Amino acid sequence: MVNGSIRAREVRLIDSEGNQLGIKPLREALSLAQEADLDLVNVAPQAKPPVCRIMDYGKYRYEQSKREKEARKKQKTIQIKEIRFSPSIEEHDVNTKLRNVKKFLNNGDKVKLSIRFRGREITHQDLGRKILVRMAEEVKDIGDVERQPKLEGRHMIMILSPKQQ
C-alpha cells in the first residue's frame, strides 16, 4: 500500500535513510513524505502499528523487477525429453537412442523413456522392462533413475534424471 491507500491511524515511521522516527499519526507521516518529495510505503502491514517507510516507490519497484529478472536469468530450467521405444526394437536402434539419452542427460535435461505396446505385445512386458533396465544400466554413471519402469495403460514409462555433482 502506498500513500493515500494506507488506512491505519498511526504508523511506525522510517525515513529515507533508514532511521526510525517513531510512531506518528498518518497525516503527519504523509506530510513528511510529501515534503521530501517521496512516497509513504507500508512495508509491514501486519505489525501493530503498521510500519511505513518514506521512499521513492517507482525506483523501489524498478530495482525489485531488476533483481527478479537477474534471478530468473540465473535459473536453469529443466526440460523433460521423451524417447519412445517398441518392445521389438533392434540393437542398432537401441544404441542410437542410447546416444540421444546420454546427450540429453549431459545437457542437464530429464529423460522420459516410454515403450508403447501395440496389440498382443502387451503380453511381453518383460521385454519392455529389460530394455528400460538396460538403458538405466548404460547411463548409471551420468544419470539416476528417478522413476522405476511402470506400466500405465499400454505404455511402460521410466524417468531418468542427470546426476547431481
XYZ file of N, CA, C and O in Angstrom:
660
model
N 0.831 -1.183 0.000
C 0.000 0.000 0.000
C 0.875 1.245 0.000
O 1.893 1.278 0.679
N 0.442 2.234 -0.742
C 1.231 3.440 -0.925
C 0.364 4.666 -0.663
O -0.815 4.698 -1.028
N 0.944 5.666 -0.026
C 0.345 6.982 0.219
C -1.098 6.922 0.713
O -1.356 6.448 1.819
N -2.063 7.377 -0.075
C -3.446 7.516 0.355
C -4.173 6.204 0.600
O -5.227 6.189 1.223
N -3.651 5.100 0.122
C -4.345 3.822 0.312
C -4.050 3.189 1.673
O -4.628 2.158 2.003
N -3.174 3.787 2.463
C -2.883 3.294 3.809
C -4.039 3.703 4.720
O -4.435 4.865 4.747
N -4.582 2.762 5.496
C -5.791 3.003 6.265
C -5.584 3.009 7.783
O -6.550 2.998 8.513
N -4.356 3.015 8.266
C -4.112 2.996 9.710
C -4.164 4.422 10.271
O -3.927 5.402 9.562
N -4.475 4.543 11.565
C -4.493 5.862 12.200
C -3.072 6.321 12.495
O -2.719 7.459 12.238
N -2.290 5.399 13.082
C -0.898 5.712 13.428
C 0.012 4.710 12.731
O -0.369 3.559 12.519
N 1.211 5.165 12.400
C 2.187 4.278 11.756
C 3.548 4.464 12.414
O 3.864 5.540 12.924
N 4.327 3.373 12.400
C 5.728 3.486 12.826
C 6.488 3.927 11.586
O 6.467 3.258 10.561
N 7.158 5.067 11.685
C 7.725 5.709 10.508
C 9.236 5.519 10.436
O 9.941 5.668 11.438
N 9.721 5.186 9.229
C 11.152 5.073 8.947
C 11.438 6.040 7.802
O 10.738 6.030 6.780
N 12.461 6.873 7.967
C 12.744 7.854 6.910
C 13.548 7.226 5.782
O 13.874 6.042 5.800
N 13.896 8.030 4.780
C 14.545 7.520 3.578
C 15.964 7.002 3.828
O 16.477 6.203 3.052
N 16.610 7.427 4.933
C 17.953 6.929 5.247
C 17.910 5.668 6.101
O 18.946 5.091 6.402
N 16.708 5.273 6.562
C 16.585 4.077 7.389
C 16.510 4.366 8.874
O 16.534 3.442 9.683
N 16.422 5.639 9.280
C 16.322 5.998 10.697
C 14.863 5.933 11.148
O 13.973 6.363 10.425
N 14.654 5.411 12.365
C 13.293 5.351 12.904
C 12.891 6.708 13.442
O 13.631 7.328 14.199
N 11.710 7.161 13.053
C 11.194 8.437 13.533
C 10.125 8.247 14.607
O 9.567 9.223 15.093
N 9.815 6.971 14.950
C 8.843 6.681 15.985
C 7.437 6.537 15.430
O 7.219 6.510 14.228
N 6.468 6.480 16.346
C 5.063 6.324 15.967
C 4.469 7.705 15.715
O 4.517 8.587 16.570
N 3.922 7.882 14.507
C 3.372 9.178 14.091
C 1.957 8.969 13.578
O 1.631 7.909 13.056
N 1.123 9.999 13.663
C -0.186 9.917 13.007
C -0.008 9.854 11.486
O 0.980 10.360 10.948
N -0.942 9.229 10.818
C -0.843 9.023 9.375
C -0.710 10.345 8.616
O 0.108 10.454 7.691
N -1.476 11.360 9.003
C -1.416 12.654 8.296
C -0.019 13.255 8.371
O 0.495 13.775 7.378
N 0.596 13.179 9.566
C 1.943 13.736 9.729
C 2.952 12.957 8.886
O 3.832 13.537 8.240
N 2.809 11.634 8.851
C 3.713 10.800 8.051
C 3.572 11.133 6.568
O 4.573 11.251 5.851
N 2.328 11.317 6.104
C 2.109 11.672 4.699
C 2.705 13.037 4.370
O 3.294 13.227 3.307
N 2.554 13.996 5.290
C 3.107 15.327 5.027
C 4.632 15.284 5.010
O 5.262 15.968 4.191
N 5.261 14.484 5.877
C 6.728 14.345 5.854
C 7.192 13.739 4.526
O 8.202 14.161 3.952
N 6.443 12.773 4.021
C 6.794 12.147 2.743
C 6.638 13.147 1.595
O 7.485 13.206 0.699
N 5.577 13.963 1.631
C 5.361 14.945 0.566
C 6.443 16.029 0.592
O 6.879 16.492 -0.457
N 6.872 16.426 1.799
C 7.941 17.434 1.907
C 9.236 16.910 1.292
O 9.980 17.660 0.670
N 9.502 15.627 1.490
C 10.723 15.030 0.933
C 10.546 14.665 -0.541
O 11.483 14.165 -1.164
N 9.344 14.911 -1.087
C 9.021 14.587 -2.475
C 9.199 13.090 -2.753
O 9.704 12.694 -3.800
N 8.770 12.287 -1.749
C 8.847 10.826 -1.862
C 7.483 10.226 -1.514
O 6.531 10.953 -1.250
N 7.396 8.893 -1.504
C 6.150 8.194 -1.212
C 6.210 7.567 0.178
O 7.283 7.225 0.675
N 5.040 7.390 0.770
C 4.919 6.668 2.033
C 4.456 5.251 1.690
O 3.374 5.062 1.145
N 5.311 4.261 1.982
C 5.048 2.878 1.592
C 4.885 2.025 2.841
O 5.726 2.060 3.736
N 3.797 1.258 2.894
C 3.539 0.357 4.013
C 4.358 -0.916 3.792
O 4.034 -1.722 2.930
N 5.432 -1.100 4.575
C 6.313 -2.246 4.372
C 5.957 -3.429 5.267
O 6.344 -4.557 4.985
N 5.262 -3.196 6.377
C 4.840 -4.285 7.268
C 3.417 -4.016 7.744
O 3.209 -3.528 8.853
N 2.403 -4.340 6.926
C 1.024 -4.009 7.288
C 0.486 -4.843 8.461
O -0.436 -4.408 9.142
N 1.070 -6.011 8.732
C 0.556 -6.859 9.799
C 1.057 -6.442 11.177
O 0.542 -6.897 12.197
N 2.046 -5.559 11.262
C 2.586 -5.120 12.554
C 1.595 -4.184 13.250
O 0.721 -3.599 12.630
N 1.756 -4.042 14.547
C 0.914 -3.124 15.338
C 1.806 -2.068 15.960
O 2.568 -2.397 16.867
N 1.766 -0.839 15.589
C 1.122 -0.247 14.414
C 1.888 -0.612 13.146
O 3.057 -0.984 13.211
N 1.264 -0.464 11.983
C 1.935 -0.802 10.717
C 3.206 0.024 10.512
O 3.268 1.182 10.906
N 4.217 -0.628 9.901
C 5.489 0.051 9.650
C 5.455 0.635 8.247
O 5.181 -0.056 7.274
N 5.718 1.956 8.163
C 5.741 2.641 6.877
C 7.110 3.269 6.676
O 7.757 3.708 7.626
N 7.511 3.332 5.423
C 8.826 3.873 5.096
C 8.670 4.958 4.048
O 7.856 4.834 3.131
N 9.468 6.000 4.175
C 9.477 7.072 3.181
C 10.527 6.701 2.137
O 11.703 6.547 2.468
N 10.064 6.485 0.897
C 10.986 6.083 -0.179
C 10.401 6.464 -1.523
O 9.225 6.804 -1.622
N 11.242 6.372 -2.555
C 10.787 6.574 -3.929
C 10.237 5.235 -4.412
O 10.986 4.325 -4.737
N 8.910 5.113 -4.448
C 8.268 3.837 -4.730
C 8.544 3.354 -6.161
O 8.755 2.171 -6.400
N 8.568 4.269 -7.121
C 8.853 3.898 -8.509
C 10.243 3.307 -8.657
O 10.439 2.287 -9.322
N 11.212 3.944 -7.999
C 12.601 3.448 -8.041
C 12.696 2.092 -7.349
O 13.377 1.186 -7.836
N 11.975 1.923 -6.244
C 11.967 0.662 -5.497
C 11.408 -0.468 -6.366
O 11.995 -1.557 -6.430
N 10.283 -0.215 -7.049
C 9.694 -1.247 -7.911
C 10.604 -1.590 -9.076
O 10.724 -2.743 -9.468
N 11.280 -0.575 -9.625
C 12.203 -0.809 -10.732
C 13.358 -1.703 -10.288
O 13.708 -2.668 -10.970
N 13.950 -1.401 -9.130
C 15.067 -2.210 -8.628
C 14.616 -3.625 -8.287
O 15.348 -4.590 -8.520
N 13.403 -3.744 -7.760
C 12.873 -5.065 -7.436
C 12.685 -5.896 -8.709
O 13.026 -7.071 -8.743
N 12.179 -5.287 -9.762
C 11.987 -6.019 -11.018
C 13.334 -6.404 -11.629
O 13.464 -7.477 -12.221
N 14.352 -5.553 -11.477
C 15.689 -5.903 -11.962
C 16.248 -7.104 -11.218
O 16.852 -8.001 -11.816
N 16.041 -7.139 -9.876
C 16.517 -8.278 -9.078
C 15.820 -9.569 -9.499
O 16.462 -10.615 -9.630
N 14.497 -9.497 -9.718
C 13.751 -10.679 -10.140
C 14.208 -11.156 -11.515
O 14.338 -12.356 -11.750
N 14.461 -10.220 -12.412
C 14.923 -10.570 -13.750
C 16.283 -11.250 -13.684
O 16.536 -12.239 -14.374
N 17.171 -10.735 -12.842
C 18.501 -11.319 -12.660
C 18.396 -12.731 -12.080
O 19.110 -13.632 -12.495
N 17.474 -12.924 -11.135
C 17.283 -14.247 -10.533
C 16.759 -15.240 -11.572
O 17.184 -16.397 -11.602
N 15.838 -14.780 -12.435
C 15.329 -15.659 -13.490
C 16.421 -16.026 -14.477
O 16.446 -17.134 -15.011
N 17.326 -15.095 -14.737
C 18.403 -15.345 -15.677
C 19.324 -16.444 -15.176
O 19.833 -17.259 -15.943
N 19.531 -16.502 -13.861
C 20.434 -17.488 -13.280
C 19.781 -18.850 -13.091
O 20.459 -19.825 -12.837
N 18.441 -18.917 -13.214
C 17.752 -20.190 -13.053
C 17.997 -21.080 -14.255
O 18.063 -20.609 -15.377
N 18.141 -22.377 -13.993
C 18.255 -23.340 -15.082
C 16.936 -24.073 -15.174
O 16.490 -24.697 -14.229
N 16.279 -23.972 -16.324
C 15.027 -24.680 -16.498
C 15.341 -26.095 -16.976
O 16.120 -26.280 -17.913
N 14.731 -27.064 -16.324
C 14.948 -28.460 -16.680
C 13.800 -28.904 -17.567
O 12.634 -28.755 -17.207
N 14.155 -29.412 -18.719
C 13.143 -29.905 -19.636
C 13.083 -31.422 -19.529
O 14.056 -32.059 -19.152
N 11.958 -31.983 -19.890
C 11.837 -33.434 -19.960
C 11.796 -33.811 -21.434
O 10.901 -33.398 -22.165
N 12.804 -34.563 -21.844
C 12.867 -35.051 -23.220
C 12.307 -36.467 -23.230
O 12.589 -37.250 -22.328
N 11.528 -36.802 -24.240
C 10.943 -38.131 -24.298
C 11.540 -38.924 -25.441
O 11.712 -38.411 -26.548
N 11.882 -40.179 -25.151
C 12.358 -41.100 -26.179
C 11.443 -42.316 -26.144
O 11.229 -42.903 -25.083
N 10.923 -42.686 -27.305
C 9.963 -43.786 -27.392
C 10.622 -45.021 -27.994
O 11.424 -44.922 -28.922
N 10.236 -46.172 -27.470
C 10.717 -47.462 -27.947
C 9.522 -48.339 -28.259
O 8.400 -48.038 -27.879
N 9.814 -49.461 -28.906
C 8.832 -50.534 -29.006
C 9.517 -51.777 -28.452
O 10.755 -51.850 -28.439
N 8.766 -52.769 -27.993
C 9.411 -53.942 -27.396
C 10.228 -54.749 -28.397
O 11.137 -55.485 -28.012
N 9.974 -54.585 -29.686
C 10.702 -55.360 -30.694
C 11.783 -54.522 -31.378
O 12.078 -54.720 -32.543
N 12.409 -53.607 -30.633
C 13.409 -52.712 -31.205
C 14.715 -53.480 -31.479
O 15.078 -54.388 -30.729
N 15.402 -53.123 -32.536
C 16.650 -53.785 -32.911
C 17.839 -53.168 -32.169
O 17.771 -52.041 -31.673
N 18.931 -53.890 -32.133
C 20.127 -53.496 -31.366
C 20.684 -52.144 -31.812
O 21.013 -51.295 -30.991
N 20.786 -51.925 -33.106
C 21.357 -50.674 -33.603
C 20.478 -49.479 -33.214
O 20.978 -48.409 -32.866
N 19.159 -49.681 -33.268
C 18.241 -48.606 -32.887
C 18.368 -48.285 -31.407
O 18.293 -47.118 -31.008
N 18.571 -49.322 -30.587
C 18.764 -49.106 -29.148
C 20.011 -48.257 -28.923
O 20.004 -47.320 -28.118
N 21.091 -48.575 -29.641
C 22.342 -47.817 -29.484
C 22.173 -46.363 -29.908
O 22.712 -45.451 -29.271
N 21.419 -46.120 -30.976
C 21.174 -44.756 -31.435
C 20.398 -43.971 -30.380
O 20.735 -42.834 -30.041
N 19.358 -44.599 -29.835
C 18.555 -43.916 -28.813
C 19.344 -43.738 -27.528
O 19.169 -42.739 -26.822
N 20.238 -44.669 -27.229
C 21.097 -44.563 -26.052
C 22.014 -43.340 -26.176
O 22.222 -42.601 -25.212
N 22.538 -43.090 -27.375
C 23.369 -41.900 -27.611
C 22.580 -40.632 -27.327
O 23.080 -39.682 -26.712
N 21.315 -40.604 -27.769
C 20.469 -39.432 -27.519
C 20.191 -39.256 -26.032
O 20.204 -38.134 -25.529
N 19.945 -40.353 -25.328
C 19.696 -40.283 -23.884
C 20.914 -39.683 -23.188
O 20.783 -38.795 -22.337
N 22.098 -40.149 -23.537
C 23.335 -39.625 -22.922
C 23.498 -38.137 -23.224
O 23.874 -37.360 -22.347
N 23.191 -37.752 -24.463
C 23.314 -36.345 -24.842
C 22.367 -35.481 -24.017
O 22.764 -34.433 -23.487
N 21.122 -35.924 -23.850
C 20.148 -35.157 -23.071
C 20.567 -35.058 -21.604
O 20.460 -33.998 -20.992
N 21.035 -36.167 -21.028
C 21.447 -36.153 -19.618
C 22.660 -35.245 -19.418
O 22.751 -34.538 -18.421
N 23.590 -35.255 -20.356
C 24.768 -34.378 -20.247
C 24.383 -32.909 -20.357
O 25.047 -32.044 -19.798
N 23.282 -32.605 -21.082
C 22.807 -31.224 -21.180
C 22.032 -30.798 -19.945
O 21.618 -29.649 -19.835
N 21.785 -31.731 -19.014
C 21.089 -31.395 -17.779
C 19.578 -31.561 -17.851
O 18.868 -31.077 -16.982
N 19.081 -32.246 -18.878
C 17.642 -32.463 -19.018
C 17.251 -33.826 -18.470
O 18.041 -34.762 -18.482
N 16.009 -33.928 -18.015
C 15.474 -35.227 -17.616
C 15.040 -35.955 -18.879
O 14.700 -35.328 -19.883
N 15.051 -37.295 -18.812
C 14.668 -38.092 -19.972
C 13.558 -39.052 -19.563
O 13.680 -39.766 -18.571
N 12.475 -39.026 -20.341
C 11.359 -39.943 -20.115
C 11.433 -41.016 -21.195
O 11.307 -40.727 -22.380
N 11.686 -42.252 -20.773
C 11.750 -43.368 -21.701
C 10.398 -44.060 -21.679
O 9.913 -44.438 -20.614
N 9.796 -44.229 -22.825
C 8.491 -44.894 -22.852
C 8.475 -45.966 -23.932
O 9.034 -45.784 -25.018
N 7.852 -47.064 -23.594
C 7.688 -48.166 -24.534
C 6.200 -48.333 -24.780
O 5.428 -48.469 -23.829
N 5.816 -48.311 -26.047
C 4.404 -48.471 -26.392
C 4.176 -49.907 -26.840
O 4.830 -50.391 -27.767
N 3.259 -50.561 -26.159
C 2.888 -51.926 -26.513
C 1.672 -51.871 -27.417
O 0.643 -51.312 -27.051
N 1.818 -52.468 -28.624
C 0.702 -52.475 -29.577
C 0.167 -53.895 -29.706
O 0.936 -54.849 -29.811
N -1.129 -53.995 -29.700
C -1.762 -55.299 -29.917
C -1.375 -56.313 -28.862
O -1.482 -56.068 -27.666
N -0.872 -57.479 -29.318
C -0.548 -58.566 -28.392
C 0.816 -58.390 -27.727
O 1.216 -59.218 -26.917
N 1.531 -57.333 -28.083
C 2.830 -57.079 -27.444
C 2.680 -56.883 -25.939
O 3.627 -57.088 -25.198
N 1.501 -56.487 -25.478
C 1.262 -56.219 -24.065
C 1.515 -57.463 -23.218
O 1.817 -57.360 -22.024
N 1.452 -58.641 -23.819
C 1.714 -59.870 -23.068
C 3.202 -60.063 -22.804
O 3.574 -60.896 -21.979
N 4.054 -59.313 -23.481
C 5.508 -59.441 -23.308
C 6.083 -58.205 -22.627
O 7.029 -57.585 -23.130
N 5.529 -57.876 -21.476
C 6.005 -56.708 -20.729
C 7.448 -56.875 -20.278
O 8.171 -55.896 -20.123
N 7.867 -58.123 -20.083
C 9.235 -58.383 -19.634
C 10.258 -57.889 -20.656
O 11.339 -57.404 -20.283
N 9.949 -57.955 -21.949
C 10.868 -57.450 -22.986
C 11.042 -55.937 -22.854
O 12.162 -55.414 -22.945
N 9.929 -55.237 -22.630
C 9.996 -53.783 -22.460
C 10.776 -53.403 -21.217
O 11.603 -52.495 -21.226
N 10.530 -54.121 -20.125
C 11.227 -53.832 -18.863
C 12.739 -54.061 -19.027
O 13.543 -53.291 -18.526
N 13.115 -55.124 -19.773
C 14.547 -55.409 -19.999
C 15.214 -54.250 -20.740
O 16.333 -53.844 -20.413
N 14.521 -53.707 -21.729
C 15.090 -52.588 -22.497
C 15.306 -51.382 -21.582
O 16.368 -50.749 -21.596
N 14.310 -51.056 -20.767
C 14.420 -49.890 -19.884
C 15.511 -50.090 -18.832
O 16.290 -49.169 -18.555
N 15.586 -51.298 -18.263
C 16.615 -51.578 -17.254
C 17.997 -51.491 -17.888
O 18.943 -50.962 -17.286
N 18.113 -51.975 -19.113
C 19.398 -51.897 -19.823
C 19.818 -50.438 -20.039
O 20.980 -50.071 -19.846
N 18.858 -49.607 -20.436
C 19.163 -48.183 -20.639
C 19.634 -47.550 -19.329
O 20.586 -46.765 -19.315
N 18.968 -47.884 -18.224
C 19.360 -47.328 -16.927
C 20.769 -47.777 -16.558
O 21.555 -46.993 -16.018
N 21.115 -49.043 -16.843
C 22.457 -49.555 -16.552
C 23.511 -48.832 -17.388
O 24.595 -48.518 -16.891
N 23.192 -48.587 -18.660
C 24.160 -47.956 -19.571
C 24.488 -46.523 -19.162
O 25.585 -46.037 -19.415
N 23.516 -45.813 -18.560
C 23.736 -44.402 -18.224
C 23.884 -44.168 -16.720
O 23.783 -43.033 -16.269
N 24.152 -45.235 -15.940
C 24.183 -45.062 -14.475
C 25.315 -44.140 -14.018
O 25.228 -43.565 -12.948
N 26.354 -43.941 -14.845
C 27.443 -43.039 -14.458
C 27.067 -41.569 -14.649
O 27.618 -40.701 -13.965
N 26.114 -41.263 -15.531
C 25.724 -39.855 -15.742
C 24.299 -39.550 -15.335
O 23.906 -38.392 -15.299
N 23.497 -40.589 -15.032
C 22.095 -40.345 -14.680
C 21.582 -41.307 -13.626
O 22.124 -42.394 -13.435
N 20.552 -40.892 -12.937
C 19.897 -41.702 -11.913
C 18.475 -42.010 -12.363
O 17.857 -41.217 -13.070
N 17.958 -43.136 -11.884
C 16.565 -43.484 -12.166
C 15.696 -42.719 -11.187
O 15.778 -42.910 -9.984
N 14.901 -41.793 -11.708
C 14.002 -41.018 -10.853
C 12.713 -41.781 -10.610
O 12.135 -41.703 -9.540
N 12.263 -42.511 -11.636
C 11.049 -43.309 -11.500
C 11.271 -44.651 -12.189
O 11.614 -44.701 -13.372
N 11.082 -45.720 -11.459
C 11.275 -47.072 -11.978
C 10.266 -47.368 -13.087
O 9.203 -46.735 -13.145
N 10.577 -48.344 -13.961
C 9.635 -48.693 -15.027
C 8.276 -49.086 -14.459
O 8.182 -49.886 -13.532
N 7.231 -48.471 -14.995
C 5.876 -48.719 -14.508
C 4.929 -48.712 -15.692
O 5.038 -47.863 -16.574
N 4.007 -49.674 -15.708
C 3.059 -49.781 -16.802
C 1.874 -48.859 -16.545
O 1.266 -48.903 -15.483
N 1.588 -47.989 -17.507
C 0.437 -47.093 -17.430
C -0.360 -47.285 -18.711
O -0.006 -46.746 -19.756
N -1.408 -48.090 -18.619
C -2.184 -48.404 -19.817
C -1.370 -49.287 -20.743
O -0.918 -50.355 -20.366
N -1.135 -48.813 -21.951
C -0.323 -49.573 -22.914
C 1.106 -49.037 -23.012
O 1.856 -49.422 -23.904
N 1.481 -48.124 -22.111
C 2.830 -47.552 -22.118
C 3.565 -47.935 -20.846
O 3.007 -47.863 -19.755
N 4.826 -48.319 -20.976
C 5.683 -48.530 -19.811
C 6.628 -47.333 -19.776
O 7.298 -47.031 -20.770
N 6.669 -46.647 -18.625
C 7.401 -45.390 -18.543
C 8.453 -45.449 -17.447
O 8.197 -45.969 -16.353
N 9.630 -44.888 -17.749
C 10.702 -44.735 -16.762
C 11.288 -43.339 -16.958
O 11.429 -42.873 -18.094
N 11.650 -42.677 -15.852
C 12.219 -41.342 -15.958
C 13.633 -41.349 -15.391
O 13.869 -41.851 -14.288
N 14.563 -40.805 -16.165
C 15.964 -40.679 -15.748
C 16.259 -39.199 -15.535
O 15.783 -38.342 -16.270
N 17.050 -38.898 -14.505
C 17.451 -37.518 -14.269
C 18.972 -37.447 -14.210
O 19.617 -38.433 -13.857
N 19.554 -36.303 -14.577
C 21.017 -36.202 -14.550
C 21.549 -36.296 -13.121
O 20.888 -35.877 -12.176
N 22.751 -36.858 -12.981
C 23.358 -36.978 -11.650
C 23.725 -35.593 -11.145
O 24.162 -34.727 -11.894
N 23.541 -35.389 -9.842
C 23.891 -34.096 -9.227
C 25.369 -34.131 -8.849
O 25.813 -35.036 -8.180
N 26.119 -33.116 -9.303
C 27.551 -33.064 -9.000
C 27.770 -32.483 -7.626
O 27.148 -31.625 -7.160
